[in-house]
PDB file of C-alpha atoms and ligand atoms in Angstrom:
ATOM      1  CA  MET C   1    -118.743 100.136  42.325  1.00 91.00           C
ATOM      2  CA  THR C   2    -120.959 103.082  41.310  1.00 95.00           C
ATOM      3  CA  LEU C   3    -119.684 106.588  40.679  1.00 95.00           C
ATOM      4  CA  TYR C   4    -121.519 107.782  43.796  1.00 95.00           C
ATOM      5  CA  GLU C   5    -119.818 105.150  45.937  1.00 96.00           C
ATOM      6  CA  ALA C   6    -116.410 105.777  44.394  1.00 97.00           C
ATOM      7  CA  VAL C   7    -116.557 109.517  45.128  1.00 97.00           C
ATOM      8  CA  ALA C   8    -117.829 108.938  48.687  1.00 97.00           C
ATOM      9  CA  GLU C   9    -115.067 106.418  49.352  1.00 97.00           C
ATOM     10  CA  GLY C  10    -112.471 108.751  47.847  1.00 98.00           C
ATOM     11  CA  GLU C  11    -113.709 111.591  50.048  1.00 98.00           C
ATOM     12  CA  ASP C  12    -113.344 109.461  53.197  1.00 98.00           C
ATOM     13  CA  ARG C  13    -109.875 108.394  52.204  1.00 98.00           C
ATOM     14  CA  LEU C  14    -108.682 111.937  51.493  1.00 98.00           C
ATOM     15  CA  ALA C  15    -110.277 113.238  54.716  1.00 98.00           C
ATOM     16  CA  ALA C  16    -108.404 110.560  56.677  1.00 98.00           C
ATOM     17  CA  ALA C  17    -105.180 111.715  54.995  1.00 98.00           C
ATOM     18  CA  GLY C  18    -105.820 115.274  56.231  1.00 98.00           C
ATOM     19  CA  VAL C  19    -106.707 116.838  52.857  1.00 98.00           C
ATOM     20  CA  ALA C  20    -108.472 120.166  53.478  1.00 96.00           C
ATOM     21  CA  SER C  21    -111.211 119.822  50.821  1.00 97.00           C
ATOM     22  CA  PRO C  22    -111.708 116.055  50.432  1.00 98.00           C
ATOM     23  CA  ARG C  23    -115.103 116.142  48.657  1.00 97.00           C
ATOM     24  CA  VAL C  24    -114.093 118.620  45.955  1.00 97.00           C
ATOM     25  CA  ASP C  25    -110.781 116.838  45.424  1.00 98.00           C
ATOM     26  CA  ALA C  26    -112.428 113.393  45.165  1.00 98.00           C
ATOM     27  CA  GLU C  27    -114.910 114.778  42.620  1.00 97.00           C
ATOM     28  CA  LEU C  28    -112.202 116.415  40.501  1.00 98.00           C
ATOM     29  CA  LEU C  29    -110.094 113.254  40.554  1.00 98.00           C
ATOM     30  CA  ALA C  30    -113.106 111.155  39.542  1.00 97.00           C
ATOM     31  CA  GLN C  31    -113.757 113.578  36.678  1.00 97.00           C
ATOM     32  CA  LYS C  32    -110.176 113.187  35.511  1.00 97.00           C
ATOM     33  CA  ALA C  33    -110.092 109.389  35.891  1.00 97.00           C
ATOM     34  CA  LEU C  34    -113.329 108.945  33.959  1.00 96.00           C
ATOM     35  CA  GLY C  35    -112.902 111.833  31.517  1.00 95.00           C
ATOM     36  CA  LEU C  36    -116.148 113.494  32.627  1.00 94.00           C
ATOM     37  CA  SER C  37    -117.254 117.116  32.735  1.00 93.00           C
ATOM     38  CA  ARG C  38    -118.587 118.520  36.021  1.00 90.00           C
ATOM     39  CA  THR C  39    -122.178 118.171  34.778  1.00 92.00           C
ATOM     40  CA  GLU C  40    -121.613 114.585  33.622  1.00 91.00           C
ATOM     41  CA  LEU C  41    -120.245 113.715  37.052  1.00 91.00           C
ATOM     42  CA  TYR C  42    -123.573 114.611  38.658  1.00 89.00           C
ATOM     43  CA  LEU C  43    -125.880 113.325  35.903  1.00 91.00           C
ATOM     44  CA  ASP C  44    -125.444 109.586  36.425  1.00 88.00           C
ATOM     45  CA  PRO C  45    -124.341 108.754  39.993  1.00 89.00           C
ATOM     46  CA  GLU C  46    -125.379 105.105  39.544  1.00 92.00           C
ATOM     47  CA  ARG C  47    -123.025 104.629  36.558  1.00 92.00           C
ATOM     48  CA  ARG C  48    -120.744 101.641  37.227  1.00 94.00           C
ATOM     49  CA  LEU C  49    -116.989 102.119  36.891  1.00 95.00           C
ATOM     50  CA  SER C  50    -115.082  99.783  34.584  1.00 96.00           C
ATOM     51  CA  ASP C  51    -112.023  97.997  36.009  1.00 96.00           C
ATOM     52  CA  GLY C  52    -109.777 100.385  34.101  1.00 97.00           C
ATOM     53  CA  GLU C  53    -111.585 103.460  35.480  1.00 96.00           C
ATOM     54  CA  SER C  54    -111.438 102.108  39.042  1.00 97.00           C
ATOM     55  CA  ALA C  55    -107.710 101.462  38.713  1.00 97.00           C
ATOM     56  CA  GLU C  56    -107.069 104.952  37.342  1.00 98.00           C
ATOM     57  CA  LEU C  57    -109.105 106.615  40.098  1.00 98.00           C
ATOM     58  CA  GLU C  58    -107.260 104.542  42.681  1.00 98.00           C
ATOM     59  CA  ARG C  59    -103.938 105.718  41.259  1.00 98.00           C
ATOM     60  CA  LEU C  60    -104.963 109.396  41.444  1.00 98.00           C
ATOM     61  CA  LEU C  61    -106.456 109.102  44.946  1.00 98.00           C
ATOM     62  CA  ALA C  62    -103.299 107.399  46.209  1.00 98.00           C
ATOM     63  CA  ARG C  63    -101.201 110.313  44.934  1.00 98.00           C
ATOM     64  CA  ARG C  64    -103.478 112.904  46.562  1.00 98.00           C
ATOM     65  CA  ALA C  65    -103.618 110.903  49.809  1.00 98.00           C
ATOM     66  CA  ARG C  66     -99.817 111.289  49.979  1.00 98.00           C
ATOM     67  CA  ARG C  67    -100.600 115.033  50.008  1.00 98.00           C
ATOM     68  CA  GLU C  68     -99.284 115.684  46.524  1.00 98.00           C
ATOM     69  CA  PRO C  69    -100.908 118.988  45.484  1.00 98.00           C
ATOM     70  CA  LEU C  70    -104.208 118.543  43.640  1.00 98.00           C
ATOM     71  CA  ALA C  71    -102.879 120.641  40.756  1.00 98.00           C
ATOM     72  CA  TYR C  72     -99.943 118.270  40.204  1.00 98.00           C
ATOM     73  CA  VAL C  73    -102.239 115.230  40.255  1.00 98.00           C
ATOM     74  CA  LEU C  74    -104.613 116.874  37.787  1.00 98.00           C
ATOM     75  CA  GLY C  75    -101.625 118.077  35.726  1.00 98.00           C
ATOM     76  CA  GLU C  76    -103.192 121.460  35.025  1.00 97.00           C
ATOM     77  CA  TRP C  77    -104.543 124.437  36.910  1.00 98.00           C
ATOM     78  CA  GLY C  78    -106.653 127.490  36.094  1.00 98.00           C
ATOM     79  CA  PHE C  79    -105.040 130.924  36.321  1.00 98.00           C
ATOM     80  CA  ARG C  80    -106.991 133.998  35.172  1.00 98.00           C
ATOM     81  CA  ARG C  81    -108.249 133.069  31.670  1.00 98.00           C
ATOM     82  CA  LEU C  82    -105.667 130.339  31.151  1.00 98.00           C
ATOM     83  CA  THR C  83    -105.349 126.646  31.889  1.00 98.00           C
ATOM     84  CA  LEU C  84    -101.681 125.985  32.609  1.00 98.00           C
ATOM     85  CA  LYS C  85     -99.748 122.746  32.853  1.00 98.00           C
ATOM     86  CA  VAL C  86     -98.265 122.313  36.314  1.00 98.00           C
ATOM     87  CA  ASP C  87     -96.031 119.693  37.873  1.00 98.00           C
ATOM     88  CA  ARG C  88     -93.256 119.351  40.441  1.00 98.00           C
ATOM     89  CA  ARG C  89     -90.984 121.684  38.489  1.00 98.00           C
ATOM     90  CA  VAL C  90     -93.029 124.743  39.494  1.00 98.00           C
ATOM     91  CA  LEU C  91     -95.058 126.400  42.228  1.00 98.00           C
ATOM     92  CA  VAL C  92     -98.809 125.968  41.793  1.00 98.00           C
ATOM     93  CA  PRO C  93    -100.137 129.412  40.759  1.00 98.00           C
ATOM     94  CA  ARG C  94    -102.256 130.877  43.582  1.00 96.00           C
ATOM     95  CA  PRO C  95    -105.429 133.022  43.587  1.00 95.00           C
ATOM     96  CA  GLU C  96    -103.586 135.929  45.262  1.00 95.00           C
ATOM     97  CA  THR C  97    -101.216 136.023  42.290  1.00 97.00           C
ATOM     98  CA  GLU C  98    -104.215 136.648  40.036  1.00 97.00           C
ATOM     99  CA  ILE C  99    -104.640 139.909  42.005  1.00 96.00           C
ATOM    100  CA  VAL C 100    -100.980 140.753  41.294  1.00 97.00           C
ATOM    101  CA  VAL C 101    -101.719 140.370  37.572  1.00 98.00           C
ATOM    102  CA  GLN C 102    -104.827 142.558  37.867  1.00 97.00           C
ATOM    103  CA  ARG C 103    -102.791 145.321  39.510  1.00 97.00           C
ATOM    104  CA  CYS C 104    -100.208 145.123  36.711  1.00 98.00           C
ATOM    105  CA  LEU C 105    -102.928 145.340  34.059  1.00 98.00           C
ATOM    106  CA  ASP C 106    -104.441 148.392  35.803  1.00 98.00           C
ATOM    107  CA  LEU C 107    -101.037 150.132  35.872  1.00 98.00           C
ATOM    108  CA  LEU C 108    -100.352 149.243  32.217  1.00 98.00           C
ATOM    109  CA  ALA C 109    -103.769 150.144  30.843  1.00 97.00           C
ATOM    110  CA  ALA C 110    -102.733 153.526  29.451  1.00 95.00           C
ATOM    111  CA  LEU C 111     -99.584 152.218  27.740  1.00 98.00           C
ATOM    112  CA  PRO C 112    -100.112 150.797  24.227  1.00 98.00           C
ATOM    113  CA  GLU C 113     -96.923 148.679  24.104  1.00 98.00           C
ATOM    114  CA  PRO C 114     -95.441 148.363  27.590  1.00 98.00           C
ATOM    115  CA  ALA C 115     -92.227 146.410  28.199  1.00 98.00           C
ATOM    116  CA  VAL C 116     -92.824 144.059  31.127  1.00 98.00           C
ATOM    117  CA  LEU C 117     -90.362 141.870  33.058  1.00 98.00           C
ATOM    118  CA  ASP C 118     -91.572 138.948  35.236  1.00 98.00           C
ATOM    119  CA  VAL C 119     -88.888 137.869  37.719  1.00 98.00           C
ATOM    120  CA  GLY C 120     -89.164 134.216  38.832  1.00 98.00           C
ATOM    121  CA  THR C 121     -91.796 133.136  36.344  1.00 98.00           C
ATOM    122  CA  GLY C 122     -92.257 129.495  37.427  1.00 98.00           C
ATOM    123  CA  SER C 123     -95.107 128.085  35.320  1.00 98.00           C
ATOM    124  CA  GLY C 124     -95.147 131.383  33.402  1.00 98.00           C
ATOM    125  CA  ALA C 125     -98.444 132.304  35.064  1.00 98.00           C
ATOM    126  CA  ILE C 126     -97.911 136.056  35.562  1.00 98.00           C
ATOM    127  CA  ALA C 127     -96.069 136.657  32.285  1.00 99.00           C
ATOM    128  CA  LEU C 128     -98.533 134.665  30.186  1.00 98.00           C
ATOM    129  CA  ALA C 129    -101.600 136.211  31.830  1.00 98.00           C
ATOM    130  CA  ILE C 130    -100.313 139.766  31.276  1.00 98.00           C
ATOM    131  CA  ALA C 131     -99.460 139.033  27.642  1.00 98.00           C
ATOM    132  CA  ASP C 132    -102.865 137.384  27.236  1.00 98.00           C
ATOM    133  CA  GLU C 133    -104.840 140.270  28.697  1.00 98.00           C
ATOM    134  CA  HIS C 134    -102.855 143.259  27.390  1.00 98.00           C
ATOM    135  CA  ALA C 135    -102.742 142.954  23.609  1.00 95.00           C
ATOM    136  CA  GLY C 136     -99.728 145.267  23.173  1.00 98.00           C
ATOM    137  CA  ALA C 137     -97.574 144.109  26.086  1.00 98.00           C
ATOM    138  CA  ARG C 138     -94.078 142.828  25.254  1.00 98.00           C
ATOM    139  CA  VAL C 139     -93.321 140.442  28.071  1.00 98.00           C
ATOM    140  CA  THR C 140     -90.022 138.864  29.114  1.00 98.00           C
ATOM    141  CA  ALA C 141     -89.819 136.351  31.944  1.00 98.00           C
ATOM    142  CA  ILE C 142     -86.756 135.102  33.810  1.00 98.00           C
ATOM    143  CA  ASP C 143     -86.155 132.220  36.185  1.00 98.00           C
ATOM    144  CA  VAL C 144     -83.094 130.596  37.723  1.00 98.00           C
ATOM    145  CA  SER C 145     -84.630 127.124  37.288  1.00 98.00           C
ATOM    146  CA  VAL C 146     -84.062 125.400  33.935  1.00 98.00           C
ATOM    147  CA  GLU C 147     -86.906 122.976  34.739  1.00 98.00           C
ATOM    148  CA  ALA C 148     -89.368 125.797  35.451  1.00 98.00           C
ATOM    149  CA  LEU C 149     -88.445 127.540  32.188  1.00 98.00           C
ATOM    150  CA  GLU C 150     -89.052 124.307  30.267  1.00 98.00           C
ATOM    151  CA  LEU C 151     -92.570 124.118  31.639  1.00 98.00           C
ATOM    152  CA  ALA C 152     -93.210 127.856  31.180  1.00 98.00           C
ATOM    153  CA  SER C 153     -92.146 127.551  27.518  1.00 98.00           C
ATOM    154  CA  GLU C 154     -94.472 124.592  27.117  1.00 98.00           C
ATOM    155  CA  ASN C 155     -97.301 126.677  28.578  1.00 98.00           C
ATOM    156  CA  ALA C 156     -96.517 129.468  26.108  1.00 98.00           C
ATOM    157  CA  ARG C 157     -96.672 126.980  23.254  1.00 98.00           C
ATOM    158  CA  VAL C 158     -99.914 125.344  24.423  1.00 97.00           C
ATOM    159  CA  THR C 159    -101.666 128.681  25.009  1.00 98.00           C
ATOM    160  CA  GLY C 160    -100.206 130.278  21.871  1.00 98.00           C
ATOM    161  CA  ILE C 161     -99.033 133.316  23.862  1.00 98.00           C
ATOM    162  CA  ASP C 162     -95.805 135.093  23.010  1.00 98.00           C
ATOM    163  CA  VAL C 163     -93.411 135.620  25.948  1.00 98.00           C
ATOM    164  CA  ALA C 164     -89.589 135.703  25.842  1.00 98.00           C
ATOM    165  CA  PHE C 165     -88.031 133.410  28.458  1.00 98.00           C
ATOM    166  CA  GLU C 166     -84.491 133.754  29.818  1.00 98.00           C
ATOM    167  CA  LEU C 167     -82.489 131.653  32.251  1.00 98.00           C
ATOM    168  CA  ARG C 168     -81.195 134.216  34.731  1.00 98.00           C
ATOM    169  CA  ASP C 169     -80.478 134.602  38.434  1.00 98.00           C
ATOM    170  CA  VAL C 170     -81.825 137.964  39.630  1.00 98.00           C
ATOM    171  CA  ARG C 171     -78.978 138.107  42.172  1.00 97.00           C
ATOM    172  CA  GLY C 172     -76.597 138.439  39.211  1.00 97.00           C
ATOM    173  CA  GLY C 173     -78.383 141.640  38.167  1.00 97.00           C
ATOM    174  CA  LEU C 174     -81.081 142.685  35.697  1.00 98.00           C
ATOM    175  CA  ASP C 175     -80.690 144.573  32.453  1.00 96.00           C
ATOM    176  CA  GLY C 176     -82.862 146.190  29.817  1.00 97.00           C
ATOM    177  CA  GLU C 177     -85.449 148.962  30.235  1.00 98.00           C
ATOM    178  CA  TRP C 178     -88.872 148.136  31.570  1.00 98.00           C
ATOM    179  CA  ASP C 179     -92.134 149.957  32.131  1.00 98.00           C
ATOM    180  CA  LEU C 180     -93.088 147.414  34.751  1.00 98.00           C
ATOM    181  CA  VAL C 181     -91.224 144.784  36.763  1.00 98.00           C
ATOM    182  CA  VAL C 182     -93.410 142.216  38.506  1.00 98.00           C
ATOM    183  CA  SER C 183     -92.470 139.357  40.776  1.00 98.00           C
ATOM    184  CA  ASN C 184     -93.927 136.750  43.052  1.00 98.00           C
ATOM    185  CA  PRO C 185     -90.560 135.892  44.601  1.00 98.00           C
ATOM    186  CA  PRO C 186     -89.746 133.106  47.051  1.00 97.00           C
ATOM    187  CA  TYR C 187     -90.616 134.701  50.399  1.00 95.00           C
ATOM    188  CA  VAL C 188     -90.928 131.903  52.964  1.00 95.00           C
ATOM    189  CA  THR C 189     -88.190 131.644  55.601  1.00 93.00           C
ATOM    190  CA  ALA C 190     -86.295 128.382  56.223  1.00 92.00           C
ATOM    191  CA  GLY C 191     -87.996 128.172  59.643  1.00 92.00           C
ATOM    192  CA  GLU C 192     -91.511 128.831  58.338  1.00 94.00           C
ATOM    193  CA  ILE C 193     -91.434 126.160  55.624  1.00 95.00           C
ATOM    194  CA  GLU C 194     -91.434 123.326  58.171  1.00 94.00           C
ATOM    195  CA  GLN C 195     -94.714 124.634  59.634  1.00 95.00           C
ATOM    196  CA  LEU C 196     -96.526 124.702  56.282  1.00 95.00           C
ATOM    197  CA  GLU C 197     -98.893 122.104  54.855  1.00 97.00           C
ATOM    198  CA  PRO C 198     -97.253 118.952  53.372  1.00 97.00           C
ATOM    199  CA  GLU C 199     -98.381 120.041  49.891  1.00 97.00           C
ATOM    200  CA  VAL C 200     -96.024 123.039  50.112  1.00 97.00           C
ATOM    201  CA  ARG C 201     -93.375 121.653  52.463  1.00 97.00           C
ATOM    202  CA  ASP C 202     -92.825 118.299  50.782  1.00 97.00           C
ATOM    203  CA  TRP C 203     -93.816 118.812  47.151  1.00 98.00           C
ATOM    204  CA  GLU C 204     -93.363 122.329  45.815  1.00 97.00           C
ATOM    205  CA  PRO C 205     -89.790 123.238  44.765  1.00 97.00           C
ATOM    206  CA  ARG C 206     -87.826 124.790  47.654  1.00 97.00           C
ATOM    207  CA  ILE C 207     -86.240 127.177  45.177  1.00 97.00           C
ATOM    208  CA  ALA C 208     -89.746 128.570  44.542  1.00 97.00           C
ATOM    209  CA  THR C 209     -90.766 128.975  48.164  1.00 97.00           C
ATOM    210  CA  VAL C 210     -87.766 129.648  50.426  1.00 96.00           C
ATOM    211  CA  GLY C 211     -85.650 132.779  50.006  1.00 94.00           C
ATOM    212  CA  GLU C 212     -86.981 135.857  51.784  1.00 92.00           C
ATOM    213  CA  GLU C 213     -83.902 137.865  50.712  1.00 95.00           C
ATOM    214  CA  HIS C 214     -85.201 137.956  47.128  1.00 97.00           C
ATOM    215  CA  THR C 215     -87.731 140.727  47.741  1.00 97.00           C
ATOM    216  CA  ALA C 216     -85.034 143.281  48.626  1.00 97.00           C
ATOM    217  CA  VAL C 217     -82.779 142.173  45.760  1.00 98.00           C
ATOM    218  CA  ILE C 218     -85.596 142.475  43.211  1.00 98.00           C
ATOM    219  CA  ALA C 219     -86.620 145.912  44.519  1.00 98.00           C
ATOM    220  CA  GLU C 220     -83.035 147.149  44.212  1.00 97.00           C
ATOM    221  CA  GLU C 221     -82.438 145.590  40.796  1.00 98.00           C
ATOM    222  CA  ALA C 222     -85.759 146.863  39.454  1.00 98.00           C
ATOM    223  CA  GLY C 223     -84.653 150.382  40.361  1.00 97.00           C
ATOM    224  CA  ARG C 224     -81.756 150.011  37.910  1.00 97.00           C
ATOM    225  CA  VAL C 225     -83.905 148.906  34.975  1.00 98.00           C
ATOM    226  CA  LEU C 226     -87.268 150.649  35.379  1.00 98.00           C
ATOM    227  CA  VAL C 227     -87.911 153.690  33.194  1.00 97.00           C
ATOM    228  CA  PRO C 228     -88.658 156.861  35.207  1.00 96.00           C
ATOM    229  CA  GLY C 229     -92.293 156.557  36.269  1.00 96.00           C
ATOM    230  CA  GLY C 230     -92.243 152.777  35.751  1.00 98.00           C
ATOM    231  CA  HIS C 231     -93.730 150.456  38.334  1.00 98.00           C
ATOM    232  CA  LEU C 232     -92.611 147.585  40.519  1.00 98.00           C
ATOM    233  CA  VAL C 233     -95.345 145.162  41.642  1.00 98.00           C
ATOM    234  CA  LEU C 234     -94.467 142.522  44.255  1.00 98.00           C
ATOM    235  CA  GLU C 235     -96.425 139.745  45.875  1.00 98.00           C
ATOM    236  CA  VAL C 236     -95.543 139.650  49.574  1.00 97.00           C
ATOM    237  CA  ALA C 237     -96.064 137.208  52.435  1.00 94.00           C
ATOM    238  CA  ASP C 238     -99.069 137.679  54.666  1.00 92.00           C
ATOM    239  CA  GLY C 239     -98.063 140.143  57.399  1.00 93.00           C
ATOM    240  CA  ARG C 240     -95.027 141.590  55.588  1.00 96.00           C
ATOM    241  CA  SER C 241     -96.574 144.383  53.505  1.00 96.00           C
ATOM    242  CA  ALA C 242     -95.614 147.191  55.913  1.00 97.00           C
ATOM    243  CA  GLU C 243     -91.989 146.028  56.001  1.00 97.00           C
ATOM    244  CA  VAL C 244     -91.779 145.725  52.191  1.00 98.00           C
ATOM    245  CA  SER C 245     -93.524 149.081  51.692  1.00 98.00           C
ATOM    246  CA  GLN C 246     -90.930 150.706  53.955  1.00 98.00           C
ATOM    247  CA  LEU C 247     -88.128 149.004  52.028  1.00 97.00           C
ATOM    248  CA  LEU C 248     -89.459 150.370  48.735  1.00 98.00           C
ATOM    249  CA  ARG C 249     -89.669 153.910  50.140  1.00 97.00           C
ATOM    250  CA  GLU C 250     -86.094 153.686  51.412  1.00 96.00           C
ATOM    251  CA  GLN C 251     -84.941 152.544  47.978  1.00 95.00           C
ATOM    252  CA  GLY C 252     -86.498 155.606  46.336  1.00 95.00           C
ATOM    253  CA  TYR C 253     -89.885 154.366  45.148  1.00 98.00           C
ATOM    254  CA  GLU C 254     -92.827 156.753  45.331  1.00 97.00           C
ATOM    255  CA  GLU C 255     -96.581 156.217  45.572  1.00 97.00           C
ATOM    256  CA  VAL C 256     -95.919 153.010  47.490  1.00 98.00           C
ATOM    257  CA  ARG C 257     -99.115 151.184  48.384  1.00 96.00           C
ATOM    258  CA  ALA C 258    -100.436 147.798  49.380  1.00 96.00           C
ATOM    259  CA  GLY C 259    -103.320 145.916  47.795  1.00 93.00           C
ATOM    260  CA  GLN C 260    -105.478 143.150  49.243  1.00 92.00           C
ATOM    261  CA  ASP C 261    -106.189 139.585  48.217  1.00 88.00           C
ATOM    262  CA  LEU C 262    -109.754 138.219  48.163  1.00 86.00           C
ATOM    263  CA  ALA C 263    -109.559 137.554  51.920  1.00 88.00           C
ATOM    264  CA  GLY C 264    -108.718 141.228  52.568  1.00 91.00           C
ATOM    265  CA  ARG C 265    -105.066 140.595  53.470  1.00 93.00           C
ATOM    266  CA  ASP C 266    -102.353 142.942  52.143  1.00 94.00           C
ATOM    267  CA  ARG C 267    -100.498 140.701  49.677  1.00 97.00           C
ATOM    268  CA  VAL C 268     -99.429 143.059  46.857  1.00 97.00           C
ATOM    269  CA  VAL C 269     -97.030 145.964  47.262  1.00 98.00           C
ATOM    270  CA  GLU C 270     -96.317 148.389  44.444  1.00 98.00           C
ATOM    271  CA  GLY C 271     -94.187 151.455  43.941  1.00 98.00           C
ATOM    272  CA  ARG C 272     -93.488 153.965  41.188  1.00 98.00           C
ATOM    273  CA  TRP C 273     -89.877 154.519  40.271  1.00 97.00           C
ATOM    274  CA  SER C 274     -89.252 158.194  40.780  1.00 86.00           C
ATOM    275  CA  SER C 275     -88.384 160.265  37.697  1.00 68.00           C
ATOM    276  CA  ALA C 276     -85.973 162.239  39.937  1.00 65.00           C
ATOM    277  CA  GLN C 277     -83.624 159.240  40.425  1.00 61.00           C
TER     278      GLN C 277
HETATM  279  C1  LIG F   1     -92.932 131.841  44.293  1.00 85.42           C
HETATM  280  S1  LIG F   1     -92.391 131.152  42.747  1.00 85.42           S
HETATM  281  C2  LIG F   1     -93.407 132.105  41.631  1.00 85.42           C
HETATM  282  C3  LIG F   1     -93.772 131.389  40.362  1.00 85.42           C
HETATM  283  C4  LIG F   1     -94.796 132.133  39.494  1.00 85.42           C
HETATM  284  N1  LIG F   1     -94.318 133.472  39.142  1.00 85.42           N
HETATM  285  C5  LIG F   1     -96.126 132.240  40.210  1.00 85.42           C
HETATM  286  O1  LIG F   1     -96.442 133.328  40.696  1.00 85.42           O
HETATM  287  O2  LIG F   1     -96.861 131.254  40.282  1.00 85.42           O
HETATM  288  C6  LIG F   1     -90.786 131.894  42.591  1.00 85.42           C
HETATM  289  C7  LIG F   1     -90.008 131.572  41.340  1.00 85.42           C
HETATM  290  O3  LIG F   1     -88.765 132.280  41.410  1.00 85.42           O
HETATM  291  C8  LIG F   1     -87.721 131.469  40.907  1.00 85.42           C
HETATM  292  N2  LIG F   1     -86.459 131.911  41.517  1.00 85.42           N
HETATM  293  C9  LIG F   1     -85.973 131.576  42.737  1.00 85.42           C
HETATM  294  N3  LIG F   1     -84.790 132.183  42.941  1.00 85.42           N
HETATM  295  C10 LIG F   1     -84.534 132.922  41.834  1.00 85.42           C
HETATM  296  C11 LIG F   1     -83.451 133.764  41.450  1.00 85.42           C
HETATM  297  N4  LIG F   1     -82.425 133.969  42.268  1.00 85.42           N
HETATM  298  N5  LIG F   1     -83.501 134.362  40.235  1.00 85.42           N
HETATM  299  C12 LIG F   1     -84.548 134.152  39.401  1.00 85.42           C
HETATM  300  N6  LIG F   1     -85.604 133.362  39.710  1.00 85.42           N
HETATM  301  C13 LIG F   1     -85.600 132.756  40.911  1.00 85.42           C
HETATM  302  C14 LIG F   1     -88.119 130.056  41.282  1.00 85.42           C
HETATM  303  O4  LIG F   1     -87.481 129.106  40.465  1.00 85.42           O
HETATM  304  C15 LIG F   1     -89.645 130.118  41.133  1.00 85.42           C
HETATM  305  O5  LIG F   1     -90.030 129.696  39.849  1.00 85.42           O
END
């Protein structure tokens, strides 16, 4: 079979399985199976696959056809300037979370050595990206999942970025003193999860997705540990920014505002911890 035929067949198979972007996925899986760059994939469409390459591509396509997230099948995923390892232990980092990081970097720009706490770090995406892009930032990241922290630590080692990781449940309280607390908490409700795509519903860790109560807990806990004038930055579910903004105001945050993702939806809510508290 030629490369052209293998990708076309893969696309048909993934489309039949209901994958949203079957062509792109089939191409990326072919790249991985054959160890090709994007350019190499297009250069020689008539190249014949060896038996070993065909078997490897088959294995990857079968995983994706079961609706396993593309990022898990590839084993890595791009986030800001980093390529992070991802697997079933963690949520796949999303594009909207890159906007959360940008907002944090904007708020931290004037501080030479800010202390930053990432609550629910998962793959380590937010913590590692902030430490990567703010040379002076001292970043600590917590998670309640031992498995997630293992992978986050591996990502720190692979990228050579210094972040302190701690196993901690935010519901047991936070401590320390922070210039900025950031979180992309679990915010899907138990009812909503069943309506989501199989990639999220059946593969991503429930502990990373379900738990809408976390937003209020994190906002309250952050108020105990933020320095006066420090900031809380939260990723929120689509359609919940007004509710979370109101919550932050009630808890004593000032300058509360919402920011948009690339599709123009309000997905980031921030507040400044009042110096009068
Ligand atoms: C939506 S994921 C975010 C992962 C990563 N920060 C990102 O943006 O890609 C939420 C994370 O919070 C963690 N988590 C869930 N409940 C927690 C709790 N009570 N305390 C601390 N972390 C928690 C989960 O294990 C998961 O890694």
